[in-house]
XYZ file of C-alpha atoms in Angstrom:
652
model
C -29.835 79.312 -32.289
C -27.989 77.562 -35.114
C -24.775 75.599 -34.378
C -21.630 76.664 -36.305
C -19.029 74.352 -37.722
C -17.353 73.532 -34.265
C -20.407 72.896 -32.428
C -20.880 76.127 -31.258
C -24.562 77.757 -31.036
C -24.825 81.366 -32.195
C -27.194 83.661 -32.157
C -28.610 84.653 -35.511
C -30.353 88.042 -34.573
C -30.253 90.106 -31.768
C -33.200 92.224 -31.789
C -36.993 91.143 -31.858
C -38.509 92.017 -35.669
C -35.294 91.215 -37.152
C -35.056 88.690 -39.724
C -32.897 85.603 -39.371
C -31.005 83.934 -42.341
C -32.335 80.847 -43.917
C -31.286 77.479 -43.254
C -27.974 76.616 -44.610
C -26.872 80.291 -44.225
C -23.327 80.944 -44.299
C -21.642 82.908 -41.611
C -21.344 86.051 -43.708
C -24.904 85.952 -44.001
C -25.245 85.605 -40.369
C -22.726 88.339 -39.671
C -25.061 90.817 -42.141
C -27.906 89.690 -39.953
C -26.365 90.504 -36.994
C -25.155 93.956 -38.073
C -29.014 94.739 -39.439
C -30.227 93.849 -35.884
C -27.642 96.056 -34.053
C -25.650 93.228 -32.680
C -27.066 93.526 -29.095
C -26.502 89.927 -27.449
C -25.556 88.594 -30.741
C -22.321 90.302 -30.444
C -20.911 87.417 -28.671
C -20.887 85.400 -31.721
C -19.134 87.769 -34.068
C -15.527 86.113 -33.272
C -16.606 82.914 -33.723
C -18.449 83.885 -37.381
C -15.645 85.218 -38.495
C -13.212 82.425 -37.333
C -15.290 80.416 -39.831
C -14.523 82.333 -42.733
C -11.771 80.705 -44.771
C -11.968 82.663 -48.118
C -10.157 86.274 -48.265
C -13.027 87.826 -50.108
C -15.524 86.697 -47.420
C -13.564 87.967 -45.225
C -13.183 91.426 -46.864
C -16.967 91.339 -47.383
C -17.419 90.561 -43.401
C -14.864 93.518 -42.575
C -16.869 95.981 -44.745
C -20.288 94.910 -43.268
C -18.930 95.278 -39.594
C -16.956 98.684 -40.573
C -18.163 102.508 -40.373
C -18.748 104.735 -37.414
C -22.246 103.157 -36.454
C -21.343 99.374 -36.435
C -18.279 100.639 -34.173
C -20.548 102.608 -31.762
C -22.843 99.185 -32.086
C -20.092 96.712 -31.116
C -18.137 99.139 -28.650
C -21.846 99.555 -26.663
C -21.615 95.195 -26.074
C -18.210 96.006 -24.132
C -16.944 92.612 -25.681
C -14.182 94.528 -27.670
C -11.339 96.529 -26.960
C -10.902 99.629 -28.918
C -7.720 100.495 -30.967
C -7.122 103.277 -33.274
C -5.168 102.145 -36.259
C -3.472 104.425 -39.027
C -2.570 103.205 -42.161
C -0.118 104.811 -44.879
C 1.300 102.941 -47.995
C 2.879 103.604 -51.627
C 0.126 101.667 -53.432
C -3.676 100.973 -53.279
C -4.731 99.519 -49.942
C -8.222 99.976 -49.957
C -8.698 96.200 -49.304
C -6.735 96.091 -46.038
C -9.173 97.939 -43.584
C -11.898 95.831 -43.816
C -9.450 92.541 -43.993
C -7.760 94.393 -40.787
C -11.738 94.889 -39.157
C -12.214 91.239 -39.608
C -9.141 89.725 -38.117
C -9.183 92.205 -35.378
C -12.739 91.600 -34.273
C -12.000 88.173 -34.483
C -9.155 88.893 -31.605
C -11.427 90.690 -29.597
C -10.140 94.425 -31.003
C -12.349 96.645 -32.539
C -10.243 98.778 -34.923
C -10.982 102.404 -35.988
C -8.905 102.562 -39.202
C -8.055 105.607 -40.931
C -6.406 105.221 -44.233
C -3.737 108.101 -45.847
C -4.221 108.978 -49.657
C -2.878 107.132 -52.263
C 1.078 106.920 -51.998
C 0.742 110.164 -49.021
C 3.073 108.083 -46.911
C 5.685 110.959 -47.044
C 3.596 113.877 -47.576
C 1.041 113.079 -44.904
C 3.910 112.635 -42.402
C 5.780 116.189 -43.453
C 2.394 117.889 -43.650
C 1.510 117.204 -39.860
C -0.679 114.005 -40.402
C -3.770 116.134 -41.011
C -5.841 112.830 -42.116
C -5.532 111.591 -38.621
C -5.300 114.719 -36.900
C -8.033 113.968 -34.326
C -7.459 109.920 -34.228
C -4.662 109.245 -31.858
C -3.540 106.058 -33.311
C -1.978 103.589 -31.221
C -0.650 101.544 -34.129
C 1.023 103.873 -37.215
C 1.315 100.949 -39.897
C 3.054 101.855 -43.392
C 3.298 98.792 -45.708
C 5.259 99.893 -48.879
C 5.744 98.263 -52.258
C 9.198 98.330 -54.321
C 7.633 101.777 -56.412
C 9.112 103.596 -52.671
C 12.400 102.607 -54.121
C 12.424 103.027 -57.667
C 10.439 106.012 -57.997
C 13.841 107.800 -57.080
C 15.601 105.573 -59.696
C 16.278 107.496 -62.850
C 17.512 104.592 -64.933
C 16.264 100.890 -63.444
C 19.261 99.469 -65.589
C 22.090 101.481 -64.108
C 22.789 98.693 -61.701
C 25.299 101.158 -59.571
C 22.428 103.920 -59.313
C 20.003 101.256 -57.946
C 22.851 99.801 -55.265
C 23.143 103.287 -54.114
C 19.568 103.988 -53.871
C 18.698 100.890 -52.021
C 21.451 101.814 -49.712
C 20.081 105.058 -48.900
C 16.336 103.952 -48.423
C 16.879 102.368 -45.048
C 18.000 105.852 -43.664
C 14.901 107.481 -45.405
C 12.771 104.844 -43.595
C 14.653 105.724 -40.365
C 13.877 109.787 -40.587
C 10.258 108.781 -41.955
C 9.687 106.744 -38.665
C 11.193 109.220 -36.205
C 8.788 112.060 -37.911
C 5.723 109.619 -37.602
C 6.481 109.093 -33.679
C 6.894 112.770 -33.279
C 3.523 113.736 -35.419
C 1.278 110.640 -34.423
C 3.282 108.905 -31.400
C 1.905 105.244 -31.015
C 3.879 102.298 -32.033
C 5.105 102.301 -35.702
C 4.808 99.028 -37.803
C 7.371 98.822 -40.824
C 7.812 96.029 -43.320
C 10.482 95.135 -45.642
C 9.555 95.293 -49.268
C 9.287 92.551 -51.710
C 11.067 92.705 -55.428
C 8.519 92.276 -57.744
C 9.396 90.119 -60.703
C 9.053 92.666 -63.651
C 11.463 94.819 -61.688
C 13.882 91.834 -61.223
C 13.270 90.616 -64.481
C 13.573 93.464 -66.818
C 17.766 92.723 -66.301
C 19.151 90.348 -69.108
C 22.545 89.322 -67.663
C 22.573 87.250 -64.388
C 25.768 89.498 -63.123
C 23.271 92.443 -62.596
C 20.370 90.266 -61.698
C 22.612 89.018 -58.432
C 23.851 92.234 -57.652
C 20.133 93.454 -58.045
C 18.851 90.953 -55.460
C 22.035 91.481 -53.428
C 21.623 94.942 -52.635
C 17.387 94.305 -52.225
C 18.606 91.993 -49.634
C 21.049 94.262 -47.832
C 18.401 96.914 -48.134
C 15.713 94.963 -46.493
C 18.206 93.451 -43.638
C 19.153 97.230 -42.942
C 15.160 97.758 -42.957
C 14.835 94.886 -39.988
C 17.837 96.315 -38.384
C 15.399 99.214 -37.571
C 13.598 97.063 -34.980
C 16.300 97.095 -32.685
C 17.596 100.763 -33.467
C 14.508 102.598 -32.951
C 12.041 102.427 -30.052
C 8.602 102.087 -30.630
C 9.097 100.229 -33.733
C 8.030 96.783 -35.180
C 9.112 95.577 -38.247
C 7.555 92.746 -40.057
C 9.184 90.264 -42.688
C 7.831 90.487 -46.135
C 9.049 86.932 -46.669
C 7.476 85.552 -43.428
C 4.241 86.773 -44.780
C 4.625 85.548 -48.689
C 5.275 82.183 -47.252
C 2.003 82.048 -44.925
C 0.111 83.628 -48.074
C 1.515 81.711 -50.564
C 1.357 84.690 -53.010
C 2.454 88.423 -52.901
C 1.894 90.231 -56.315
C -1.508 91.121 -57.835
C -2.248 90.914 -61.132
C -1.020 92.844 -64.034
C -4.561 93.874 -64.768
C -5.247 95.154 -61.135
C -1.917 96.726 -60.997
C -2.704 98.732 -64.304
C -6.437 99.505 -63.320
C -6.468 100.173 -59.572
C -2.549 100.308 -58.605
C -3.000 97.422 -56.466
C 0.527 95.789 -56.039
C -0.399 92.846 -53.737
C -3.129 90.191 -53.811
C -5.619 89.904 -51.323
C -3.985 86.829 -49.718
C -0.738 88.778 -49.070
C -2.756 91.461 -47.592
C -4.569 89.124 -45.171
C -1.639 87.874 -44.217
C -0.421 91.390 -43.384
C -3.618 91.891 -41.619
C -3.111 88.888 -39.358
C 0.088 89.814 -38.355
C -0.659 93.446 -37.955
C -3.481 91.916 -35.542
C -1.026 89.970 -33.537
C 1.244 93.172 -33.233
C -2.073 95.172 -31.861
C -2.759 92.289 -29.854
C 0.811 92.400 -28.013
C 0.841 96.027 -27.913
C -2.587 95.653 -25.384
C -1.251 93.066 -23.314
C -3.400 90.477 -24.711
C -0.866 87.737 -25.864
C -1.328 84.153 -24.831
C 0.634 83.211 -21.600
C -0.313 79.452 -21.340
C -0.057 76.338 -23.587
C -2.148 73.461 -22.886
C -1.369 70.363 -24.579
C -2.975 67.151 -25.050
C -0.905 63.779 -24.405
C -1.987 60.764 -26.558
C -1.560 61.500 -30.336
C -0.671 65.120 -29.527
C 2.777 64.996 -27.603
C 3.193 61.509 -28.489
C 1.797 59.141 -30.840
C -0.381 56.564 -29.661
C -2.129 56.108 -26.167
C -0.306 55.288 -23.129
C -3.000 53.416 -21.639
C -2.987 50.679 -24.167
C 0.071 50.669 -26.012
C 2.376 51.007 -22.510
C 5.218 53.489 -22.122
C 7.218 51.659 -24.586
C 4.753 51.458 -27.281
C 4.385 55.026 -27.997
C 6.065 56.607 -30.993
C 8.347 59.099 -30.081
C 11.494 60.420 -31.811
C 13.278 58.776 -34.885
C 11.375 58.313 -38.092
C 8.181 59.686 -38.983
C 5.542 59.852 -36.907
C 7.656 60.025 -33.762
C 9.969 62.784 -35.214
C 6.454 65.091 -35.367
C 5.475 64.329 -32.119
C 9.011 65.301 -30.745
C 8.972 68.369 -32.761
C 6.120 69.527 -31.444
C 7.448 68.807 -27.892
C 10.702 70.535 -29.400
C 8.669 73.705 -30.371
C 6.897 73.701 -26.763
C 10.534 73.466 -24.899
C 11.188 76.775 -26.494
C 8.253 78.434 -25.945
C 8.565 77.680 -22.377
C 12.223 79.158 -22.501
C 10.547 82.292 -23.231
C 8.371 82.180 -20.708
C 5.103 80.281 -21.954
C 3.710 78.686 -19.387
C 2.961 74.663 -20.106
C 0.360 72.570 -19.173
C -1.058 69.218 -19.722
C -4.916 68.468 -20.440
C -5.542 64.562 -20.799
C -7.935 62.108 -20.443
C -5.600 59.431 -18.825
C -4.561 57.596 -15.708
C -2.385 60.446 -14.045
C 0.199 58.140 -12.603
C 0.620 56.264 -15.831
C 0.965 59.753 -17.669
C 3.175 61.028 -15.174
C 5.258 58.090 -15.536
C 5.619 58.527 -19.486
C 6.323 61.956 -19.161
C 9.264 61.249 -16.494
C 10.466 57.870 -18.013
C 10.369 57.810 -21.989
C 13.992 58.080 -23.128
C 12.891 60.314 -26.355
C 10.673 63.166 -24.623
C 11.796 66.333 -24.864
C 9.624 68.111 -22.015
C 10.347 66.547 -18.912
C 8.178 66.658 -15.580
C 9.458 70.092 -14.524
C 8.607 71.762 -18.327
C 4.853 71.712 -16.758
C 3.246 73.648 -14.061
C 0.462 71.913 -13.820
C -1.076 68.565 -14.905
C -4.634 67.544 -15.155
C -4.788 63.558 -16.412
C -8.290 62.506 -15.574
C -11.277 61.591 -17.228
C -13.355 64.917 -16.350
C -14.346 67.350 -19.901
C -11.333 69.049 -20.867
C -13.191 72.417 -20.421
C -13.843 71.702 -16.968
C -10.184 70.718 -16.278
C -8.835 73.886 -18.285
C -11.086 76.008 -15.767
C -9.227 74.266 -12.789
C -5.908 74.940 -14.557
C -6.566 78.769 -15.394
C -7.690 79.185 -11.480
C -4.767 77.403 -10.575
C -2.186 79.591 -12.364
C -4.180 82.462 -11.668
C -4.504 83.563 -15.170
C -7.880 84.373 -17.273
C -8.903 81.325 -19.527
C -8.505 83.850 -22.794
C -5.040 83.705 -21.949
C -4.797 79.642 -22.537
C -3.906 77.914 -25.958
C -5.422 74.650 -26.263
C -3.734 71.904 -28.596
C -5.669 68.769 -28.874
C -5.496 66.158 -31.788
C -8.947 64.714 -31.254
C -11.677 67.456 -33.030
C -14.247 66.224 -30.600
C -12.194 67.475 -27.951
C -11.413 70.597 -29.922
C -15.313 71.386 -30.442
C -16.380 70.764 -26.875
C -13.414 73.550 -25.671
C -15.162 75.932 -28.164
C -18.478 75.700 -27.261
C -18.279 75.248 -23.333
C -15.382 77.432 -22.924
C -15.026 79.950 -25.806
C -12.382 82.438 -24.369
C -9.644 79.751 -24.449
C -7.976 79.864 -28.087
C -8.392 76.376 -29.550
C -5.933 75.484 -32.156
C -7.544 73.645 -35.216
C -4.469 71.060 -35.969
C -4.242 69.589 -39.361
C -4.481 65.861 -39.618
C -1.427 64.989 -40.295
C 0.892 65.353 -37.199
C 3.763 66.311 -39.375
C 2.531 69.958 -39.508
C 1.479 70.139 -35.721
C 4.728 72.178 -34.833
C 4.444 74.388 -37.926
C 0.515 75.329 -37.417
C 1.288 76.040 -33.698
C 4.490 78.190 -34.410
C 2.743 80.178 -37.057
C -0.352 81.572 -35.217
C 1.790 83.889 -33.241
C -0.375 83.544 -30.278
C 2.447 83.920 -27.567
C 4.009 87.380 -29.718
C 5.233 89.945 -27.676
C 6.420 93.282 -28.952
C 9.758 92.478 -26.796
C 10.771 90.069 -24.521
C 11.916 90.796 -20.887
C 13.892 89.217 -18.754
C 10.764 88.640 -16.523
C 9.090 86.927 -19.352
C 11.813 84.383 -19.662
C 11.539 83.681 -16.116
C 7.771 83.136 -15.993
C 7.617 79.764 -15.061
C 10.102 80.071 -11.972
C 8.158 82.749 -10.731
C 4.714 80.528 -10.821
C 6.845 77.788 -9.216
C 7.784 79.804 -6.511
C 3.963 81.069 -5.714
C 2.903 77.646 -5.440
C 5.603 77.350 -2.875
C 3.747 80.303 -1.436
C 0.353 78.974 -1.829
C 1.455 75.909 0.098
C 2.813 78.035 2.958
C -0.211 79.711 3.371
C -2.387 76.510 3.371
C -0.324 75.527 6.690
C -0.310 79.151 8.396
C -2.726 79.692 10.974
C -3.984 83.301 9.863
C -3.390 85.756 6.869
C -1.178 87.668 9.527
C 1.374 84.548 10.211
C 1.158 83.521 6.706
C 2.385 87.085 5.431
C 4.825 87.674 8.353
C 6.444 84.355 7.368
C 6.785 85.325 4.082
C 9.360 87.895 4.904
C 8.560 90.078 2.035
C 10.474 93.134 1.010
C 9.510 95.668 -1.209
C 12.073 98.017 -3.256
C 10.625 101.349 -5.625
C 12.609 101.887 -8.664
C 12.448 105.057 -10.950
C 11.969 104.314 -14.362
C 15.390 103.855 -16.243
C 16.912 102.197 -19.199
C 16.780 98.495 -17.673
C 13.049 98.504 -16.625
C 11.168 100.902 -18.663
C 10.267 97.723 -21.016
C 8.938 95.784 -18.255
C 7.315 98.980 -16.580
C 5.535 99.511 -19.872
C 4.703 95.618 -20.452
C 3.019 95.883 -16.868
C 0.538 99.204 -18.006
C -0.007 97.453 -21.171
C -1.070 93.693 -19.916
C -2.681 94.466 -16.590
C -6.231 94.409 -16.473
C -7.606 93.721 -12.819
C -5.760 96.423 -10.574
C -5.614 98.958 -13.338
C -7.164 101.671 -11.635
C -7.583 103.919 -14.891
C -7.175 101.766 -17.669
C -4.308 103.858 -19.134
C -1.563 102.158 -20.768
C 1.834 103.890 -21.408
C 3.901 102.668 -23.894
C 7.927 102.952 -23.679
C 7.430 106.014 -25.727
C 4.947 107.493 -23.735
C 7.170 106.919 -20.612
C 10.196 108.378 -21.956
C 8.501 111.432 -23.498
C 6.869 112.409 -20.143
C 10.024 112.164 -18.425
C 11.900 113.983 -20.974
C 9.258 117.051 -21.098
C 8.910 117.078 -17.089
C 5.177 115.969 -17.245
C 5.410 113.192 -15.637
C 7.512 110.677 -13.494
C 7.494 106.682 -13.481
C 8.226 104.155 -10.977
C 8.252 100.244 -10.573
C 8.014 97.990 -7.401
C 9.905 95.052 -6.786
C 8.989 92.059 -4.330
C 11.205 89.722 -2.877
C 10.213 87.001 -0.153
C 11.665 83.920 1.203
C 10.967 81.748 -1.753
C 12.690 84.404 -4.600
C 12.234 87.366 -6.435
C 8.419 88.288 -7.996
C 10.191 90.535 -10.146
C 8.395 93.665 -10.798
C 5.038 93.743 -9.792
C 3.911 97.293 -9.803
C 3.904 100.582 -12.223
C 2.986 103.799 -11.094
C 2.840 107.095 -12.870
C 2.936 110.507 -11.225
C 2.764 114.070 -12.023
C 2.388 117.577 -10.489
C -1.270 118.587 -10.399
C -2.604 121.813 -9.408
C -2.008 123.648 -6.669
C 1.274 121.946 -5.487
C -0.770 118.592 -5.394
C 0.581 115.420 -6.642
C -1.420 113.279 -9.076
C -1.441 109.402 -9.033
C -2.232 109.144 -13.021
C -2.244 105.493 -12.842
C -1.432 102.611 -10.611
C -1.526 99.009 -11.912
C -0.437 95.791 -9.717
C 0.201 92.071 -10.727
C -2.843 89.847 -10.054
C 0.270 87.589 -8.318
C 0.739 89.447 -5.522
C -2.709 90.545 -4.576
C -3.486 89.966 -1.027
C -0.290 90.639 0.428
C -0.838 94.381 1.326
C 1.578 95.384 -0.999
C -0.859 97.811 -2.662
C -1.480 99.722 0.632
C 2.142 99.542 1.361
C 2.758 101.494 -2.009
C 0.300 104.125 -1.765
C 1.440 104.703 1.834
C 4.820 105.638 0.537
C 3.633 107.734 -2.159
C 1.544 109.883 0.740
C 4.668 110.143 2.907
C 6.867 111.332 -0.047
C 4.063 113.675 -0.687
C 4.406 115.162 2.660
C 8.267 115.201 2.935
C 8.094 116.862 -0.284
C 5.802 119.626 0.913
C 2.962 118.393 -1.681
C -0.231 120.345 -1.051
C -1.984 116.932 -1.095
C -2.311 113.684 -3.247
C -5.000 113.282 -5.948
C -6.141 109.927 -7.524
C -8.505 108.704 -10.282
C -10.697 105.361 -10.688
C -11.946 105.007 -14.006
C -13.868 101.749 -14.074
C -13.256 99.235 -17.236
C -14.454 95.998 -17.628
C -12.124 94.082 -15.547
C -11.095 96.455 -12.541
C -14.608 96.657 -10.887
C -13.472 95.104 -7.761
C -11.359 97.899 -6.667
C -13.764 100.645 -7.296
C -13.419 101.217 -3.173
C -9.615 101.179 -3.316
C -8.707 104.988 -2.638
C -11.366 105.457 -0.070
C -10.025 102.516 2.092
C -6.550 104.207 1.861
C -8.011 107.270 3.603
C -8.877 109.575 0.123
C -12.058 111.588 -0.185
C -13.977 112.316 -3.435
C -13.120 115.333 -4.997
C -15.625 116.662 -7.228
C -12.850 118.891 -9.212
C -11.442 115.690 -10.238
C -14.684 114.130 -11.218
C -14.789 114.377 -15.305
C -18.168 112.354 -15.759
C -16.295 109.333 -16.862
C -14.169 108.389 -13.521
C -14.217 109.059 -9.950
C -11.893 111.708 -8.335
C -10.332 111.279 -4.753
C -8.134 113.602 -2.791
C -5.905 113.019 0.254
C -4.872 116.175 2.407
C -2.218 114.102 4.019
C -3.598 115.250 7.471
C -3.736 111.823 8.676
C -1.718 108.934 7.119
C -1.961 105.322 7.925
C 0.745 103.316 9.160
C 2.476 100.825 6.464
C 1.139 97.440 6.755
C 2.992 94.828 8.939
C 4.684 91.835 7.333
C 6.579 94.012 4.547
C 9.752 95.556 4.949
C 10.345 98.629 2.619
C 13.931 98.710 1.642
C 13.745 102.559 0.068
C 13.854 105.533 2.391
C 10.178 106.923 2.741
C 10.368 109.821 0.585
C 11.437 107.941 -2.825
C 8.736 109.173 -4.690
C 9.126 112.345 -6.446
C 7.224 114.167 -9.437
C 9.878 115.819 -11.286
């Protein structure tokens, strides 16, 4: 074992007989050694080693080492990475993008299977039925264009009126292409606005024409950005945002001539990072909780030594920098990010400072949980995760102290630890630019997450005073409502399928487009379940996919339930309603399937507990089929009032 720069001991090899790298070996050399050895137990070190690679060319080399069918099979066998097929298309040479994307995605726990269309084949590939991606079934389809995609159809680049007309028409062409790509390939489509290269701009010598070109180009990009709201299943990235992170956009003239490389490796790396954030959000793996240190993080100074009045917060620098971080945290909280504190401090003093300092942006009610004590911070963060009922991998830790950050990486590597700059002036920009909490679409329930968790704390308090589980459930006065999928709830239904990992009985993750398509063609129906009780509305807590199966039977294609309502018999009530609806509609039986995933093993016996029996005809070797013949349906559980009629579910 050899410690990395954060203090984490990383295995160098995983198979007897493999040759370890020598002393002082680089992270890239470690990765090569792991790849040669077949990874094995050493696969757990891959993400940490990739995180240490600062040079873009090293990242590209690492991605190349970790690519290919054999490497994918070896990494997949470890069970540490989530597979995600990716289709890439573009108008320029993008051969360095797949290895960069492989490196960034593996660092995020995603194992991509990337397939790249031919040079400048983005139009033809889709129009010809996408033969390159025929057997890929991509979950993400990304198209990165350069300005040649626009200027290739312009006969005279000096005719500013022709250029303006072409810029005005291009967004509509891109809209048609996107719709065609979604019809042919499915999945989430990711577009990007187009940078205007200096060579295109600078060939015009009069400033009036330069201004008209820039204005036309900005209007075009604005219309492309509008596609994100006009088209479902579409994300549009901003080239300006990527350029700001990369610090550079266009490749050298030599590479443009020799290899048709429009973009620098740094720009492609920034694009790969953003595409990774999109892919992570698509898989429902965006972070949920921001854990903040206090002293010299949320305020300047040490409250135990300096006193509340001696803290630097607000006003001029550096107090303004700490207040800026608090303002960012407040805005994240308004968008559903949970806030918590992990600080080495006297709790009474820390809480007093939060409550009484006049320049605090964050208030006591901003934090769902506070751990201010002298325990190791990894222990406190574990406790916070347990209290909030989320995984440690859903938490982002921010602390000014590099020793605390190193300890968190070593003892709780599942937590995302932010490497803050030395100057607090950059704290807010550093955290915001990471995109750890980025979502495909912010729902109303996301915004209400903090409120929902506070209400759950009240339920927990009630449970602690109840004499029995039955008494507790009766006191909650729970009311269950089943809602068919519609324009108002489909985004949340797709989010539940995408984000739920524990009670996810088949692991199938339906997107909004999947839901709309199956409803439209009659191959499936989708429902959500809402639970309210004496403390408030829990929101939509379950999603169900049904279809008509063989011989007049119904099929539960997937059933997911939010972990925040575990142990309240909600899942029993929902399946009971499905069985009653099937009986009312004269179905022959109800079929169901359980497919084991990395996180749903505890629910392997769920269907047998509901009266289902094994169905050999539905056992395909990868999952277990079950059947309920509707001859004996159990009573619905006590403690839950069903708002709907019992026949609310249907399959067409």
